Structure formats: C-alpha cells, structure tokens
Amino acid sequence: MTHFTGKSDSARILVVDDEEMVREVLVEFLVAQGYRVDTAPGGTEALNLVEANPYDLILTDIRMPDKNGMAVLEGVRKKLTNTAVILMTGHSELDTAIEAMRMGAYDYISKPFNLDSLQVSVDRALEKVNLTRLNREYQNTLEHKVMEQSELIRSMFTDVVSSLTTAIEAKDQYTSGHSSRVTQLSEWLAGRLDLSREMKQNIVTAAQLHDIGKLGIVDRILNKPGKLTDEEYDLVKQHPLTSVRILEPIIHQPTLGFVRNHHERWDGRGYPDGLAGDQVPIGGRIIAVADAFDAMTSTRAYRPSMGWDKAIAEIERCSGTQFDPDLAAAFLPITEKDLGWE
C-alpha cells in the first residue's frame, strides 16, 4: 500500500486495481484534486485496509486475480455503511456492474475511462457520502434533544405525581403515606417477577396514583368511623373510574389500566369491570395485593391495624379468590426488613 496525503480534512479514497499503471493514473488525478489516497493491488489487501480505515470512497476494478470487485463491495457493505463504491469495468463486465449497483454500489465507469467522467462520478459519490453523514449527525443531535426533553417531561411528571399523591393523602388522615407504601410494596413484588423494566416502571407509576380518584369523594365518607351505607360504598367504588378520567390527559396504557383495575378480584367479584383471572392486567393484580396488605396493616377510621403476621395470613387465605395465587405466593415471604421498614 502507498499513502498519498492530501489535506487532513479532505475525503479519503481507496483505489483497488491489479494494474499498477491504472493505480498510478488514478492516484495522480485524485491527489491533484486534494484527496487523500491509499492503494491496493487486489481485493484481499483492500479488505484488510477497509478493516482499519474509514474510507469515504472506494474505486475498485471488478476483475482481479484474488478477490474480485464484487467481493470488495460485499465486504465494504458489511463494514462501512457510509462508504461509496465505484466499480471500474470492461465492456464485457457490464452485467456484473449492473448487478453490483443492485448490491449497493454507487456507480460504475467503463475502461478505458475518461477523467472528466470520472471526476463527475467521484464528486457526486462524495456529495452523497457527505449528505448522509450530515443527516446522521442531524439525527443524532435531534435524538439527543429529544432525550433531553423527555427527561424534562419525566421530571415534570414526577412532580405532578408527587403533588397529586400529597393531595390524596391530605383528604384522609388515616391514609397518610398509603400511596408511597403501596408503591414500595408493588415495586418489591414486581421485582420478584420476570417483567421488563418499562413494565415495572408503569406499575410503580400506577401504584403512586391508584387512589387519585378519591379526590372526588367527600371527606365525611372517606373519614367515616363506622360502616358505609350501600350508597356510600357505591360512591367509593367509583374512584378507579374517576382516577382514569383525571389521569387520561397525562398517562396512557397500560398504566391507566392498572389504575382502573386495582380493585378487581381473581374470582371476578371485584370492581369496576368484574374481570377475572388473567383478564385483570398484571399491574392491577400486583397493586391489588399491595393495596390490601397496606390497608390491613394500617389503622383506619373504622378499625385498628390487623398487624403484619395476620395480614400475611389473610393474603394466603384469599389466594385464588381475591388474589392471583401466583402473586400471593410470590408476596408471602415479604418482611419489614425487605422494605427497610424495621
């Protein structure tokens, strides 16, 4: 290989031909245009150079003793996605050259070639390479800006979630911290399952907001020390649907479905949709366990805390009726130490 150095910021070209005279003519012509030029006498050496150098353009003969121009083209396409290839061909090889175009070659020129025609082909090929590079840089910049905006939106969304959670808990002195505890419990249970990172995050978000619909329930019902009337209980059972109406402008599926269905039961006797078994979205089933467990281990206006051990026993007792049996089994080993609550 011989190096012919042009300007450091000029295009880099590899000339591949088994005829030394052809290589010399092309080198002299291209260097005069200010390009940086490397040469190779055959396909094998050319592909070795391609492994180590990011060429902008490769000019290669089709017919060579070792690996031919088609092999060079195939190797370049695998290694360098934004490198133009121009094939040099005799008249008897036109069909091969046309096939090479189908494989991704930029152009072909016939031997003996006219240097003016070669100049046009080289200029156009390098222009395409440059435009492709600029477009890629633009796309990378755009993606970076989108990521920055996404992070900003996520941060704002987190603030909104925090504010809404605070608003819920301010309505009911007995449920202060409930949403955060249900979130921790849901996250712990989801972490024991083979779920994607995105799914786990959706479940966490739904757990944080699962009771937002209680903003629509009057305080005297939420804080009532005695048993609710049928009419009052019907109002409370509307809170999952109210939650969905509040959250629709800012969150989407499947998170909305998890919020809507966190009071469904495995046996189909829950609300608001009466779904059963696997019809209940996985996030809804997880939050159902977490929500019930926190309710049982917390003091409410109408009863004292059941205690950790009794609540564990109740989850086990209701496995297969109120709760997904697989999720109940996954939840049962939980201890206060697992959550850092000791």
JSON list of C-alpha atoms in Angstrom, two decimals, residues 6-205:
[
{"chain": "A", "resi": 6, "resn": "GLY", "atom": "CA", "xyz": [-3.92, 15.45, 0.79]},
{"chain": "A", "resi": 7, "resn": "LYS", "atom": "CA", "xyz": [-5.48, 17.87, 3.26]},
{"chain": "A", "resi": 8, "resn": "SER", "atom": "CA", "xyz": [-6.29, 16.34, 6.64]},
{"chain": "A", "resi": 9, "resn": "ASP", "atom": "CA", "xyz": [-9.97, 17.21, 6.31]},
{"chain": "A", "resi": 10, "resn": "SER", "atom": "CA", "xyz": [-10.30, 16.05, 2.69]},
{"chain": "A", "resi": 11, "resn": "ALA", "atom": "CA", "xyz": [-12.09, 12.88, 1.61]},
{"chain": "A", "resi": 12, "resn": "ARG", "atom": "CA", "xyz": [-10.22, 9.60, 1.92]},
{"chain": "A", "resi": 13, "resn": "ILE", "atom": "CA", "xyz": [-10.24, 7.33, -1.14]},
{"chain": "A", "resi": 14, "resn": "LEU", "atom": "CA", "xyz": [-9.01, 3.76, -1.70]},
{"chain": "A", "resi": 15, "resn": "VAL", "atom": "CA", "xyz": [-8.01, 2.75, -5.24]},
{"chain": "A", "resi": 16, "resn": "VAL", "atom": "CA", "xyz": [-8.07, -1.02, -5.90]},
{"chain": "A", "resi": 17, "resn": "ASP", "atom": "CA", "xyz": [-6.67, -2.40, -9.17]},
{"chain": "A", "resi": 18, "resn": "ASP", "atom": "CA", "xyz": [-4.20, -5.13, -10.07]},
{"chain": "A", "resi": 19, "resn": "GLU", "atom": "CA", "xyz": [-2.71, -2.96, -12.85]},
{"chain": "A", "resi": 20, "resn": "GLU", "atom": "CA", "xyz": [-0.04, -0.66, -11.45]},
{"chain": "A", "resi": 21, "resn": "MET", "atom": "CA", "xyz": [-0.39, 1.84, -14.30]},
{"chain": "A", "resi": 22, "resn": "VAL", "atom": "CA", "xyz": [-4.12, 2.28, -13.62]},
{"chain": "A", "resi": 23, "resn": "ARG", "atom": "CA", "xyz": [-3.40, 2.86, -9.93]},
{"chain": "A", "resi": 24, "resn": "GLU", "atom": "CA", "xyz": [-0.75, 5.46, -10.75]},
{"chain": "A", "resi": 25, "resn": "VAL", "atom": "CA", "xyz": [-3.03, 7.38, -13.14]},
{"chain": "A", "resi": 26, "resn": "LEU", "atom": "CA", "xyz": [-5.86, 7.45, -10.62]},
{"chain": "A", "resi": 27, "resn": "VAL", "atom": "CA", "xyz": [-3.60, 8.46, -7.75]},
{"chain": "A", "resi": 28, "resn": "GLU", "atom": "CA", "xyz": [-2.10, 11.33, -9.72]},
{"chain": "A", "resi": 29, "resn": "PHE", "atom": "CA", "xyz": [-5.55, 12.54, -10.74]},
{"chain": "A", "resi": 30, "resn": "LEU", "atom": "CA", "xyz": [-7.14, 12.26, -7.28]},
{"chain": "A", "resi": 31, "resn": "VAL", "atom": "CA", "xyz": [-4.24, 13.74, -5.34]},
{"chain": "A", "resi": 32, "resn": "ALA", "atom": "CA", "xyz": [-4.32, 16.71, -7.71]},
{"chain": "A", "resi": 33, "resn": "GLN", "atom": "CA", "xyz": [-7.93, 17.22, -6.57]},
{"chain": "A", "resi": 34, "resn": "GLY", "atom": "CA", "xyz": [-6.75, 17.38, -2.95]},
{"chain": "A", "resi": 35, "resn": "TYR", "atom": "CA", "xyz": [-7.93, 13.94, -1.82]},
{"chain": "A", "resi": 36, "resn": "ARG", "atom": "CA", "xyz": [-6.10, 11.55, 0.50]},
{"chain": "A", "resi": 37, "resn": "VAL", "atom": "CA", "xyz": [-5.46, 8.32, -1.41]},
{"chain": "A", "resi": 38, "resn": "ASP", "atom": "CA", "xyz": [-4.49, 4.76, -0.48]},
{"chain": "A", "resi": 39, "resn": "THR", "atom": "CA", "xyz": [-3.95, 1.95, -2.99]},
{"chain": "A", "resi": 40, "resn": "ALA", "atom": "CA", "xyz": [-4.26, -1.83, -3.02]},
{"chain": "A", "resi": 41, "resn": "PRO", "atom": "CA", "xyz": [-3.29, -4.26, -5.82]},
{"chain": "A", "resi": 42, "resn": "GLY", "atom": "CA", "xyz": [-6.11, -6.68, -5.06]},
{"chain": "A", "resi": 43, "resn": "GLY", "atom": "CA", "xyz": [-9.26, -7.43, -3.12]},
{"chain": "A", "resi": 44, "resn": "THR", "atom": "CA", "xyz": [-7.62, -9.17, -0.17]},
{"chain": "A", "resi": 45, "resn": "GLU", "atom": "CA", "xyz": [-5.35, -6.24, 0.71]},
{"chain": "A", "resi": 46, "resn": "ALA", "atom": "CA", "xyz": [-8.22, -3.83, 0.06]},
{"chain": "A", "resi": 47, "resn": "LEU", "atom": "CA", "xyz": [-10.46, -5.56, 2.60]},
{"chain": "A", "resi": 48, "resn": "ASN", "atom": "CA", "xyz": [-7.63, -5.55, 5.14]},
{"chain": "A", "resi": 49, "resn": "LEU", "atom": "CA", "xyz": [-7.36, -1.78, 4.68]},
{"chain": "A", "resi": 50, "resn": "VAL", "atom": "CA", "xyz": [-11.13, -1.40, 5.00]},
{"chain": "A", "resi": 51, "resn": "GLU", "atom": "CA", "xyz": [-10.98, -3.11, 8.41]},
{"chain": "A", "resi": 52, "resn": "ALA", "atom": "CA", "xyz": [-8.70, -0.36, 9.72]},
{"chain": "A", "resi": 53, "resn": "ASN", "atom": "CA", "xyz": [-9.68, 2.77, 7.79]},
{"chain": "A", "resi": 54, "resn": "PRO", "atom": "CA", "xyz": [-12.96, 4.71, 7.41]},
{"chain": "A", "resi": 55, "resn": "TYR", "atom": "CA", "xyz": [-12.82, 5.42, 3.67]},
{"chain": "A", "resi": 56, "resn": "ASP", "atom": "CA", "xyz": [-15.30, 7.81, 2.09]},
{"chain": "A", "resi": 57, "resn": "LEU", "atom": "CA", "xyz": [-14.96, 6.30, -1.39]},
{"chain": "A", "resi": 58, "resn": "ILE", "atom": "CA", "xyz": [-13.54, 3.13, -2.89]},
{"chain": "A", "resi": 59, "resn": "LEU", "atom": "CA", "xyz": [-12.67, 2.84, -6.60]},
{"chain": "A", "resi": 60, "resn": "THR", "atom": "CA", "xyz": [-12.24, -0.83, -7.44]},
{"chain": "A", "resi": 61, "resn": "ASP", "atom": "CA", "xyz": [-11.71, -2.90, -10.54]},
{"chain": "A", "resi": 62, "resn": "ILE", "atom": "CA", "xyz": [-14.11, -5.81, -10.97]},
{"chain": "A", "resi": 63, "resn": "ARG", "atom": "CA", "xyz": [-11.74, -8.40, -12.40]},
{"chain": "A", "resi": 64, "resn": "MET", "atom": "CA", "xyz": [-8.69, -9.11, -10.22]},
{"chain": "A", "resi": 65, "resn": "PRO", "atom": "CA", "xyz": [-6.61, -12.26, -9.57]},
{"chain": "A", "resi": 66, "resn": "ASP", "atom": "CA", "xyz": [-7.56, -12.82, -5.93]},
{"chain": "A", "resi": 67, "resn": "LYS", "atom": "CA", "xyz": [-10.80, -11.40, -4.54]},
{"chain": "A", "resi": 68, "resn": "ASN", "atom": "CA", "xyz": [-12.68, -9.50, -7.23]},
{"chain": "A", "resi": 69, "resn": "GLY", "atom": "CA", "xyz": [-14.52, -6.20, -7.06]},
{"chain": "A", "resi": 70, "resn": "MET", "atom": "CA", "xyz": [-17.80, -7.86, -6.08]},
{"chain": "A", "resi": 71, "resn": "ALA", "atom": "CA", "xyz": [-16.12, -9.38, -3.02]},
{"chain": "A", "resi": 72, "resn": "VAL", "atom": "CA", "xyz": [-14.69, -5.97, -2.15]},
{"chain": "A", "resi": 73, "resn": "LEU", "atom": "CA", "xyz": [-18.16, -4.42, -2.46]},
{"chain": "A", "resi": 74, "resn": "GLU", "atom": "CA", "xyz": [-19.71, -7.09, -0.24]},
{"chain": "A", "resi": 75, "resn": "GLY", "atom": "CA", "xyz": [-17.01, -6.63, 2.41]},
{"chain": "A", "resi": 76, "resn": "VAL", "atom": "CA", "xyz": [-17.34, -2.84, 2.35]},
{"chain": "A", "resi": 77, "resn": "ARG", "atom": "CA", "xyz": [-21.11, -3.01, 2.77]},
{"chain": "A", "resi": 78, "resn": "LYS", "atom": "CA", "xyz": [-20.67, -5.14, 5.89]},
{"chain": "A", "resi": 79, "resn": "LYS", "atom": "CA", "xyz": [-18.03, -2.91, 7.47]},
{"chain": "A", "resi": 80, "resn": "LEU", "atom": "CA", "xyz": [-18.60, 0.67, 6.29]},
{"chain": "A", "resi": 81, "resn": "THR", "atom": "CA", "xyz": [-22.22, 1.71, 5.97]},
{"chain": "A", "resi": 82, "resn": "ASN", "atom": "CA", "xyz": [-21.48, 5.19, 4.64]},
{"chain": "A", "resi": 83, "resn": "THR", "atom": "CA", "xyz": [-18.77, 4.45, 2.08]},
{"chain": "A", "resi": 84, "resn": "ALA", "atom": "CA", "xyz": [-19.47, 4.87, -1.64]},
{"chain": "A", "resi": 85, "resn": "VAL", "atom": "CA", "xyz": [-18.14, 2.23, -4.04]},
{"chain": "A", "resi": 86, "resn": "ILE", "atom": "CA", "xyz": [-17.49, 2.92, -7.73]},
{"chain": "A", "resi": 87, "resn": "LEU", "atom": "CA", "xyz": [-16.61, -0.09, -9.90]},
{"chain": "A", "resi": 88, "resn": "MET", "atom": "CA", "xyz": [-14.27, 0.05, -12.89]},
{"chain": "A", "resi": 89, "resn": "THR", "atom": "CA", "xyz": [-15.28, -2.41, -15.58]},
{"chain": "A", "resi": 90, "resn": "GLY", "atom": "CA", "xyz": [-14.63, -3.54, -19.12]},
{"chain": "A", "resi": 91, "resn": "HIS", "atom": "CA", "xyz": [-17.49, -3.66, -21.62]},
{"chain": "A", "resi": 92, "resn": "SER", "atom": "CA", "xyz": [-17.77, -7.44, -21.21]},
{"chain": "A", "resi": 93, "resn": "GLU", "atom": "CA", "xyz": [-18.50, -6.98, -17.49]},
{"chain": "A", "resi": 94, "resn": "LEU", "atom": "CA", "xyz": [-21.43, -4.57, -17.73]},
{"chain": "A", "resi": 95, "resn": "ASP", "atom": "CA", "xyz": [-23.94, -7.14, -16.50]},
{"chain": "A", "resi": 96, "resn": "THR", "atom": "CA", "xyz": [-21.79, -7.70, -13.41]},
{"chain": "A", "resi": 97, "resn": "ALA", "atom": "CA", "xyz": [-21.53, -3.96, -12.84]},
{"chain": "A", "resi": 98, "resn": "ILE", "atom": "CA", "xyz": [-25.29, -3.56, -13.04]},
{"chain": "A", "resi": 99, "resn": "GLU", "atom": "CA", "xyz": [-25.71, -6.38, -10.51]},
{"chain": "A", "resi": 100, "resn": "ALA", "atom": "CA", "xyz": [-23.22, -4.57, -8.28]},
{"chain": "A", "resi": 101, "resn": "MET", "atom": "CA", "xyz": [-25.43, -1.48, -8.41]},
{"chain": "A", "resi": 102, "resn": "ARG", "atom": "CA", "xyz": [-28.28, -3.61, -7.09]},
{"chain": "A", "resi": 103, "resn": "MET", "atom": "CA", "xyz": [-25.99, -4.72, -4.25]},
{"chain": "A", "resi": 104, "resn": "GLY", "atom": "CA", "xyz": [-25.30, -1.15, -3.22]},
{"chain": "A", "resi": 105, "resn": "ALA", "atom": "CA", "xyz": [-22.51, 0.17, -5.45]},
{"chain": "A", "resi": 106, "resn": "TYR", "atom": "CA", "xyz": [-22.87, 3.88, -6.12]},
{"chain": "A", "resi": 107, "resn": "ASP", "atom": "CA", "xyz": [-21.78, 3.84, -9.78]},
{"chain": "A", "resi": 108, "resn": "TYR", "atom": "CA", "xyz": [-19.59, 2.13, -12.37]},
{"chain": "A", "resi": 109, "resn": "ILE", "atom": "CA", "xyz": [-17.26, 3.52, -15.03]},
{"chain": "A", "resi": 110, "resn": "SER", "atom": "CA", "xyz": [-16.09, 1.72, -18.15]},
{"chain": "A", "resi": 111, "resn": "LYS", "atom": "CA", "xyz": [-12.44, 1.22, -19.04]},
{"chain": "A", "resi": 112, "resn": "PRO", "atom": "CA", "xyz": [-10.72, 2.98, -20.66]},
{"chain": "A", "resi": 113, "resn": "PHE", "atom": "CA", "xyz": [-12.29, 5.79, -18.65]},
{"chain": "A", "resi": 114, "resn": "ASN", "atom": "CA", "xyz": [-12.47, 9.49, -19.33]},
{"chain": "A", "resi": 115, "resn": "LEU", "atom": "CA", "xyz": [-11.05, 11.52, -16.44]},
{"chain": "A", "resi": 116, "resn": "ASP", "atom": "CA", "xyz": [-13.76, 14.17, -16.77]},
{"chain": "A", "resi": 117, "resn": "SER", "atom": "CA", "xyz": [-16.45, 11.50, -16.43]},
{"chain": "A", "resi": 118, "resn": "LEU", "atom": "CA", "xyz": [-14.56, 10.02, -13.50]},
{"chain": "A", "resi": 119, "resn": "GLN", "atom": "CA", "xyz": [-14.46, 13.44, -11.83]},
{"chain": "A", "resi": 120, "resn": "VAL", "atom": "CA", "xyz": [-18.24, 13.80, -12.14]},
{"chain": "A", "resi": 121, "resn": "SER", "atom": "CA", "xyz": [-18.84, 10.34, -10.67]},
{"chain": "A", "resi": 122, "resn": "VAL", "atom": "CA", "xyz": [-16.37, 10.91, -7.80]},
{"chain": "A", "resi": 123, "resn": "ASP", "atom": "CA", "xyz": [-17.82, 14.33, -6.96]},
{"chain": "A", "resi": 124, "resn": "ARG", "atom": "CA", "xyz": [-21.39, 13.00, -6.88]},
{"chain": "A", "resi": 125, "resn": "ALA", "atom": "CA", "xyz": [-20.43, 9.97, -4.80]},
{"chain": "A", "resi": 126, "resn": "LEU", "atom": "CA", "xyz": [-18.63, 12.11, -2.22]},
{"chain": "A", "resi": 127, "resn": "GLU", "atom": "CA", "xyz": [-21.51, 14.58, -2.14]},
{"chain": "A", "resi": 128, "resn": "LYS", "atom": "CA", "xyz": [-23.87, 11.70, -1.30]},
{"chain": "A", "resi": 129, "resn": "VAL", "atom": "CA", "xyz": [-21.50, 10.46, 1.42]},
{"chain": "A", "resi": 130, "resn": "ASN", "atom": "CA", "xyz": [-21.29, 13.94, 2.91]},
{"chain": "A", "resi": 131, "resn": "LEU", "atom": "CA", "xyz": [-25.06, 14.45, 2.84]},
{"chain": "A", "resi": 132, "resn": "THR", "atom": "CA", "xyz": [-25.59, 11.08, 4.51]},
{"chain": "A", "resi": 133, "resn": "ARG", "atom": "CA", "xyz": [-23.07, 11.98, 7.21]},
{"chain": "A", "resi": 134, "resn": "LEU", "atom": "CA", "xyz": [-24.68, 15.36, 7.81]},
{"chain": "A", "resi": 135, "resn": "ASN", "atom": "CA", "xyz": [-28.11, 13.74, 8.03]},
{"chain": "A", "resi": 136, "resn": "ARG", "atom": "CA", "xyz": [-26.81, 11.22, 10.56]},
{"chain": "A", "resi": 137, "resn": "GLU", "atom": "CA", "xyz": [-25.26, 13.98, 12.65]},
{"chain": "A", "resi": 138, "resn": "TYR", "atom": "CA", "xyz": [-28.55, 15.87, 12.49]},
{"chain": "A", "resi": 139, "resn": "GLN", "atom": "CA", "xyz": [-30.48, 12.77, 13.57]},
{"chain": "A", "resi": 140, "resn": "ASN", "atom": "CA", "xyz": [-28.06, 12.18, 16.46]},
{"chain": "A", "resi": 141, "resn": "THR", "atom": "CA", "xyz": [-28.42, 15.81, 17.55]},
{"chain": "A", "resi": 142, "resn": "LEU", "atom": "CA", "xyz": [-32.20, 15.55, 17.27]},
{"chain": "A", "resi": 143, "resn": "GLU", "atom": "CA", "xyz": [-32.28, 12.32, 19.28]},
{"chain": "A", "resi": 144, "resn": "HIS", "atom": "CA", "xyz": [-30.13, 13.95, 21.95]},
{"chain": "A", "resi": 145, "resn": "LYS", "atom": "CA", "xyz": [-32.51, 16.91, 22.17]},
{"chain": "A", "resi": 146, "resn": "VAL", "atom": "CA", "xyz": [-35.50, 14.56, 22.31]},
{"chain": "A", "resi": 147, "resn": "MET", "atom": "CA", "xyz": [-33.83, 12.69, 25.19]},
{"chain": "A", "resi": 148, "resn": "GLU", "atom": "CA", "xyz": [-33.22, 15.98, 26.99]},
{"chain": "A", "resi": 149, "resn": "GLN", "atom": "CA", "xyz": [-36.87, 16.97, 26.51]},
{"chain": "A", "resi": 150, "resn": "SER", "atom": "CA", "xyz": [-38.01, 13.51, 27.62]},
{"chain": "A", "resi": 151, "resn": "GLU", "atom": "CA", "xyz": [-36.01, 13.83, 30.83]},
{"chain": "A", "resi": 152, "resn": "LEU", "atom": "CA", "xyz": [-37.52, 17.27, 31.44]},
{"chain": "A", "resi": 153, "resn": "ILE", "atom": "CA", "xyz": [-41.03, 15.92, 30.83]},
{"chain": "A", "resi": 154, "resn": "ARG", "atom": "CA", "xyz": [-40.34, 12.94, 33.12]},
{"chain": "A", "resi": 155, "resn": "SER", "atom": "CA", "xyz": [-39.12, 15.30, 35.84]},
{"chain": "A", "resi": 156, "resn": "MET", "atom": "CA", "xyz": [-42.22, 17.47, 35.50]},
{"chain": "A", "resi": 157, "resn": "PHE", "atom": "CA", "xyz": [-44.42, 14.37, 35.50]},
{"chain": "A", "resi": 158, "resn": "THR", "atom": "CA", "xyz": [-42.75, 13.14, 38.69]},
{"chain": "A", "resi": 159, "resn": "ASP", "atom": "CA", "xyz": [-43.50, 16.49, 40.32]},
{"chain": "A", "resi": 160, "resn": "VAL", "atom": "CA", "xyz": [-47.14, 16.25, 39.22]},
{"chain": "A", "resi": 161, "resn": "VAL", "atom": "CA", "xyz": [-47.41, 12.71, 40.60]},
{"chain": "A", "resi": 162, "resn": "SER", "atom": "CA", "xyz": [-45.93, 13.85, 43.92]},
{"chain": "A", "resi": 163, "resn": "SER", "atom": "CA", "xyz": [-48.37, 16.75, 44.15]},
{"chain": "A", "resi": 164, "resn": "LEU", "atom": "CA", "xyz": [-51.37, 14.57, 43.34]},
{"chain": "A", "resi": 165, "resn": "THR", "atom": "CA", "xyz": [-50.30, 11.97, 45.89]},
{"chain": "A", "resi": 166, "resn": "THR", "atom": "CA", "xyz": [-49.99, 14.66, 48.56]},
{"chain": "A", "resi": 167, "resn": "ALA", "atom": "CA", "xyz": [-53.46, 15.95, 47.65]},
{"chain": "A", "resi": 168, "resn": "ILE", "atom": "CA", "xyz": [-54.98, 12.47, 48.05]},
{"chain": "A", "resi": 169, "resn": "GLU", "atom": "CA", "xyz": [-53.45, 11.83, 51.44]},
{"chain": "A", "resi": 170, "resn": "ALA", "atom": "CA", "xyz": [-54.37, 15.28, 52.74]},
{"chain": "A", "resi": 171, "resn": "LYS", "atom": "CA", "xyz": [-58.05, 14.31, 52.44]},
{"chain": "A", "resi": 172, "resn": "ASP", "atom": "CA", "xyz": [-57.75, 11.33, 54.77]},
{"chain": "A", "resi": 173, "resn": "GLN", "atom": "CA", "xyz": [-55.68, 11.48, 57.95]},
{"chain": "A", "resi": 174, "resn": "TYR", "atom": "CA", "xyz": [-55.75, 7.70, 58.21]},
{"chain": "A", "resi": 175, "resn": "THR", "atom": "CA", "xyz": [-54.22, 7.05, 54.79]},
{"chain": "A", "resi": 176, "resn": "SER", "atom": "CA", "xyz": [-51.21, 9.36, 55.09]},
{"chain": "A", "resi": 177, "resn": "GLY", "atom": "CA", "xyz": [-48.30, 7.54, 53.45]},
{"chain": "A", "resi": 178, "resn": "HIS", "atom": "CA", "xyz": [-50.61, 4.88, 51.95]},
{"chain": "A", "resi": 179, "resn": "SER", "atom": "CA", "xyz": [-49.72, 5.62, 48.32]},
{"chain": "A", "resi": 180, "resn": "SER", "atom": "CA", "xyz": [-45.98, 5.57, 48.98]},
{"chain": "A", "resi": 181, "resn": "ARG", "atom": "CA", "xyz": [-46.25, 2.30, 50.92]},
{"chain": "A", "resi": 182, "resn": "VAL", "atom": "CA", "xyz": [-48.37, 0.67, 48.21]},
{"chain": "A", "resi": 183, "resn": "THR", "atom": "CA", "xyz": [-45.79, 1.85, 45.69]},
{"chain": "A", "resi": 184, "resn": "GLN", "atom": "CA", "xyz": [-42.97, 0.24, 47.69]},
{"chain": "A", "resi": 185, "resn": "LEU", "atom": "CA", "xyz": [-44.91, -2.99, 48.12]},
{"chain": "A", "resi": 186, "resn": "SER", "atom": "CA", "xyz": [-45.85, -3.09, 44.42]},
{"chain": "A", "resi": 187, "resn": "GLU", "atom": "CA", "xyz": [-42.27, -2.39, 43.35]},
{"chain": "A", "resi": 188, "resn": "TRP", "atom": "CA", "xyz": [-40.98, -5.14, 45.62]},
{"chain": "A", "resi": 189, "resn": "LEU", "atom": "CA", "xyz": [-43.49, -7.68, 44.29]},
{"chain": "A", "resi": 190, "resn": "ALA", "atom": "CA", "xyz": [-42.93, -6.67, 40.64]},
{"chain": "A", "resi": 191, "resn": "GLY", "atom": "CA", "xyz": [-39.19, -7.07, 41.23]},
{"chain": "A", "resi": 192, "resn": "ARG", "atom": "CA", "xyz": [-39.74, -10.76, 42.03]},
{"chain": "A", "resi": 193, "resn": "LEU", "atom": "CA", "xyz": [-41.35, -11.34, 38.63]},
{"chain": "A", "resi": 194, "resn": "ASP", "atom": "CA", "xyz": [-39.91, -11.64, 35.13]},
{"chain": "A", "resi": 195, "resn": "LEU", "atom": "CA", "xyz": [-41.14, -8.26, 33.91]},
{"chain": "A", "resi": 196, "resn": "SER", "atom": "CA", "xyz": [-39.49, -5.68, 31.68]},
{"chain": "A", "resi": 197, "resn": "ARG", "atom": "CA", "xyz": [-38.00, -2.54, 33.18]},
{"chain": "A", "resi": 198, "resn": "GLU", "atom": "CA", "xyz": [-40.66, -0.47, 31.40]},
{"chain": "A", "resi": 199, "resn": "MET", "atom": "CA", "xyz": [-43.47, -2.63, 32.78]},
{"chain": "A", "resi": 200, "resn": "LYS", "atom": "CA", "xyz": [-42.10, -2.30, 36.31]},
{"chain": "A", "resi": 201, "resn": "GLN", "atom": "CA", "xyz": [-41.96, 1.48, 35.94]},
{"chain": "A", "resi": 202, "resn": "ASN", "atom": "CA", "xyz": [-45.57, 1.55, 34.68]},
{"chain": "A", "resi": 203, "resn": "ILE", "atom": "CA", "xyz": [-46.64, -0.46, 37.73]},
{"chain": "A", "resi": 204, "resn": "VAL", "atom": "CA", "xyz": [-44.80, 1.92, 40.07]},
{"chain": "A", "resi": 205, "resn": "THR", "atom": "CA", "xyz": [-46.48, 4.94, 38.46]}
]
